[in-house]
Structure formats: C-alpha cells, structure tokens
Amino acid sequence: MGLCFDGIERLSKEYSEELKQNPIERELMMAWMGAVQQIHRQNMKVNVVANKFYSMLREDGLSEEKMIAPRMKSEKSCC
C-alpha cells in the first residue's frame, strides 16, 4: 500500500495535467493516507520488538553466525 501511495505522489508531480483531468477522490486518498500511516506505525513497533529480541539473543551469547549458519546448512542440504 505504501508503494501505491508513493506512486500516486510521484504521479502528482510528474503528470499533474493528467491528474487534473482524472483526479483521485479525496475520500480514497484520505483512506490510503490513513492506512499507510497505520502500517508505518505497526512496522515501527515490530522493529522495536525485533531489535530487543536480537539484543537479548546477543546478550545470551548467541552470535549472528550461530543464528544464520544452521539455517544456511539446512537450505544447502535440501537439494
């Protein structure tokens, strides 16, 4: 949804005449803006929790190599 909204913002700058002839309804634009903001806020919360979890794992001595290596080994052995 954020990509769509970004695309519309770019369209308004690059194709302003076309948008004047075929405007986006205000209600739709407001709904998109609200949804994009809500997704952004939720992503910020998820990032905070993921960073805390990552920090906890590092404090417990689990290095990045130990977290990535088992997954990579299992991916290689599948084929």
Rosetta silent file (secondary structure, phi, psi, omega in degrees, C-alpha in Angstrom):
SEQUENCE: MGLCFDGIERLSKEYSEELKQNPIERELMMAWMGAVQQIHRQNMKVNVVANKFYSMLREDGLSEEKMIAPRMKSEKSCC
SCORE:     score description
SCORE:     0.000 S_00000001
   1 L     0.000  -38.656  178.029    0.000    0.000    0.000 S_00000001
   2 H   -62.249  -36.962  177.782    2.866    2.348    0.745 S_00000001
   3 H   -64.549  -41.162  177.783    4.260    1.721   -2.730 S_00000001
   4 H   -62.110  -44.347 -178.746    0.923    2.632   -4.292 S_00000001
   5 H   -64.389  -42.042  177.505    0.754    5.798   -2.250 S_00000001
   6 H   -61.674  -40.330  177.604    4.318    6.717   -3.178 S_00000001
   7 H   -62.054  -39.841  178.708    3.462    6.135   -6.821 S_00000001
   8 H   -66.281  -39.891  177.318    0.493    8.468   -6.586 S_00000001
   9 H   -61.617  -41.131  178.712    2.655   11.156   -5.017 S_00000001
  10 H   -66.844  -40.298  178.128    5.122   10.814   -7.894 S_00000001
  11 H   -59.336  -40.796 -177.900    2.324   10.891  -10.440 S_00000001
  12 H   -64.119  -27.683  178.414    1.037   14.132   -8.998 S_00000001
  13 H   -82.777  -40.361 -173.029    4.449   15.711   -9.561 S_00000001
  14 H   -91.263  -26.264 -176.385    5.175   14.264  -12.995 S_00000001
  15 L  -130.393   51.886 -175.148    1.692   14.081  -14.516 S_00000001
  16 H   -62.918  -36.035  179.885   -0.214   16.899  -12.881 S_00000001
  17 H   -64.747  -43.019  179.071   -2.262   17.681  -16.010 S_00000001
  18 H   -63.722  -39.323  179.230   -3.486   14.087  -16.317 S_00000001
  19 H   -70.619  -28.289  175.175   -4.460   14.032  -12.653 S_00000001
  20 H   -66.186  -35.990  179.507   -6.373   17.277  -13.076 S_00000001
  21 H   -77.426  -31.566 -179.819   -8.433   15.575  -15.772 S_00000001
  22 L  -130.271   71.987 -174.470   -8.834   12.338  -13.750 S_00000001
  23 L   -70.202  151.705  174.477   -8.500   13.326  -10.099 S_00000001
  24 L   -82.292  133.730 -178.718   -8.230   10.826   -7.293 S_00000001
  25 L   -62.152  139.271 -178.494  -11.204   11.083   -4.981 S_00000001
  26 H   -57.996  -41.421 -178.731  -10.394   12.823   -1.727 S_00000001
  27 H   -62.773  -40.899  178.181  -12.001   10.055    0.330 S_00000001
  28 H   -65.607  -44.202  179.058   -9.846    7.417   -1.354 S_00000001
  29 H   -61.215  -42.828  179.743   -6.699    9.486   -0.861 S_00000001
  30 H   -66.370  -39.075  178.072   -7.518   10.027    2.814 S_00000001
  31 H   -63.248  -43.784  177.883   -8.217    6.314    3.302 S_00000001
  32 H   -62.704  -44.446 -179.950   -4.873    5.447    1.709 S_00000001
  33 H   -59.819  -43.244  178.924   -3.041    8.009    3.801 S_00000001
  34 H   -63.542  -44.306 -179.695   -4.589    6.602    6.969 S_00000001
  35 H   -64.869  -41.251  179.034   -3.774    3.015    6.041 S_00000001
  36 H   -62.911  -43.288  178.845   -0.185    3.899    5.140 S_00000001
  37 H   -64.239  -39.777  179.627    0.312    5.691    8.456 S_00000001
  38 H   -64.996  -44.142  177.745   -1.174    2.764   10.366 S_00000001
  39 H   -62.504  -41.711  179.179    1.116    0.283    8.599 S_00000001
  40 H   -61.031  -45.753  179.073    4.097    2.549    9.247 S_00000001
  41 H   -62.533  -42.195  179.786    3.305    2.755   12.979 S_00000001
  42 H   -64.565  -40.715  177.669    2.864   -1.014   13.198 S_00000001
  43 H   -62.796  -38.223  177.794    6.183   -1.583   11.409 S_00000001
  44 H   -62.063  -41.886  178.617    7.914    0.740   13.861 S_00000001
  45 H   -64.039  -44.197  179.539    6.543   -1.322   16.767 S_00000001
  46 H   -62.157  -41.353  179.070    7.658   -4.581   15.146 S_00000001
  47 H   -62.091  -40.189  178.788   11.144   -3.148   14.563 S_00000001
  48 H   -62.472  -46.887 -179.329   11.448   -2.162   18.235 S_00000001
  49 H   -64.985  -42.423  179.483   10.465   -5.660   19.395 S_00000001
  50 H   -62.696  -40.573  178.074   12.771   -7.335   16.853 S_00000001
  51 H   -65.206  -40.741  177.672   15.699   -5.177   17.986 S_00000001
  52 H   -63.195  -44.097  179.998   15.023   -6.003   21.645 S_00000001
  53 H   -62.893  -44.037  178.370   14.827   -9.704   20.837 S_00000001
  54 H   -60.996  -42.506  178.710   18.049   -9.552   18.822 S_00000001
  55 H   -63.221  -40.525  178.542   19.784   -7.746   21.707 S_00000001
  56 H   -62.546  -42.730  179.048   18.585  -10.392   24.164 S_00000001
  57 H   -63.253  -41.459  179.005   19.968  -13.166   21.961 S_00000001
  58 H   -66.003  -39.972  178.810   23.316  -11.409   21.674 S_00000001
  59 H   -63.766  -31.387  179.180   23.468  -10.846   25.446 S_00000001
  60 L   -81.749    3.487  175.349   22.861  -14.576   25.923 S_00000001
  61 L    91.582    9.327  178.344   25.901  -15.295   23.766 S_00000001
  62 L   -90.290  108.840 -176.789   24.179  -16.234   20.546 S_00000001
  63 L   -80.316  166.434  178.760   26.223  -14.658   17.795 S_00000001
  64 H   -60.994  -38.206  179.969   24.975  -13.698   14.371 S_00000001
  65 H   -63.292  -40.082  179.988   26.967  -16.552   12.838 S_00000001
  66 H   -68.890  -30.877  179.913   25.273  -19.079   15.107 S_00000001
  67 H   -75.507  -35.056 -174.780   21.843  -17.708   14.196 S_00000001
  68 H   -88.972  -39.162 -172.247   22.444  -17.768   10.435 S_00000001
  69 H   -56.811  -47.917 -178.076   24.652  -20.840    9.986 S_00000001
  70 H   -60.804  -38.173 -179.504   22.131  -23.607   10.883 S_00000001
  71 H   -66.201  -41.970 -178.949   19.549  -22.194    8.509 S_00000001
  72 H   -66.281  -38.423  179.000   22.061  -21.948    5.667 S_00000001
  73 H   -63.698  -43.717 -178.964   23.223  -25.531    6.207 S_00000001
  74 H   -67.762  -32.423  177.823   19.675  -26.869    6.058 S_00000001
  75 H   -68.260  -37.733 -179.370   18.975  -24.880    2.884 S_00000001
  76 H   -70.753  -34.785 -175.370   22.069  -26.335    1.174 S_00000001
  77 H   -81.076   -7.728 -176.454   21.250  -29.926    2.115 S_00000001
  78 L   -70.163  -25.313 -173.414   17.720  -29.800    0.769 S_00000001
  79 L  -112.647    0.000    0.000   18.747  -30.365   -2.892 S_00000001
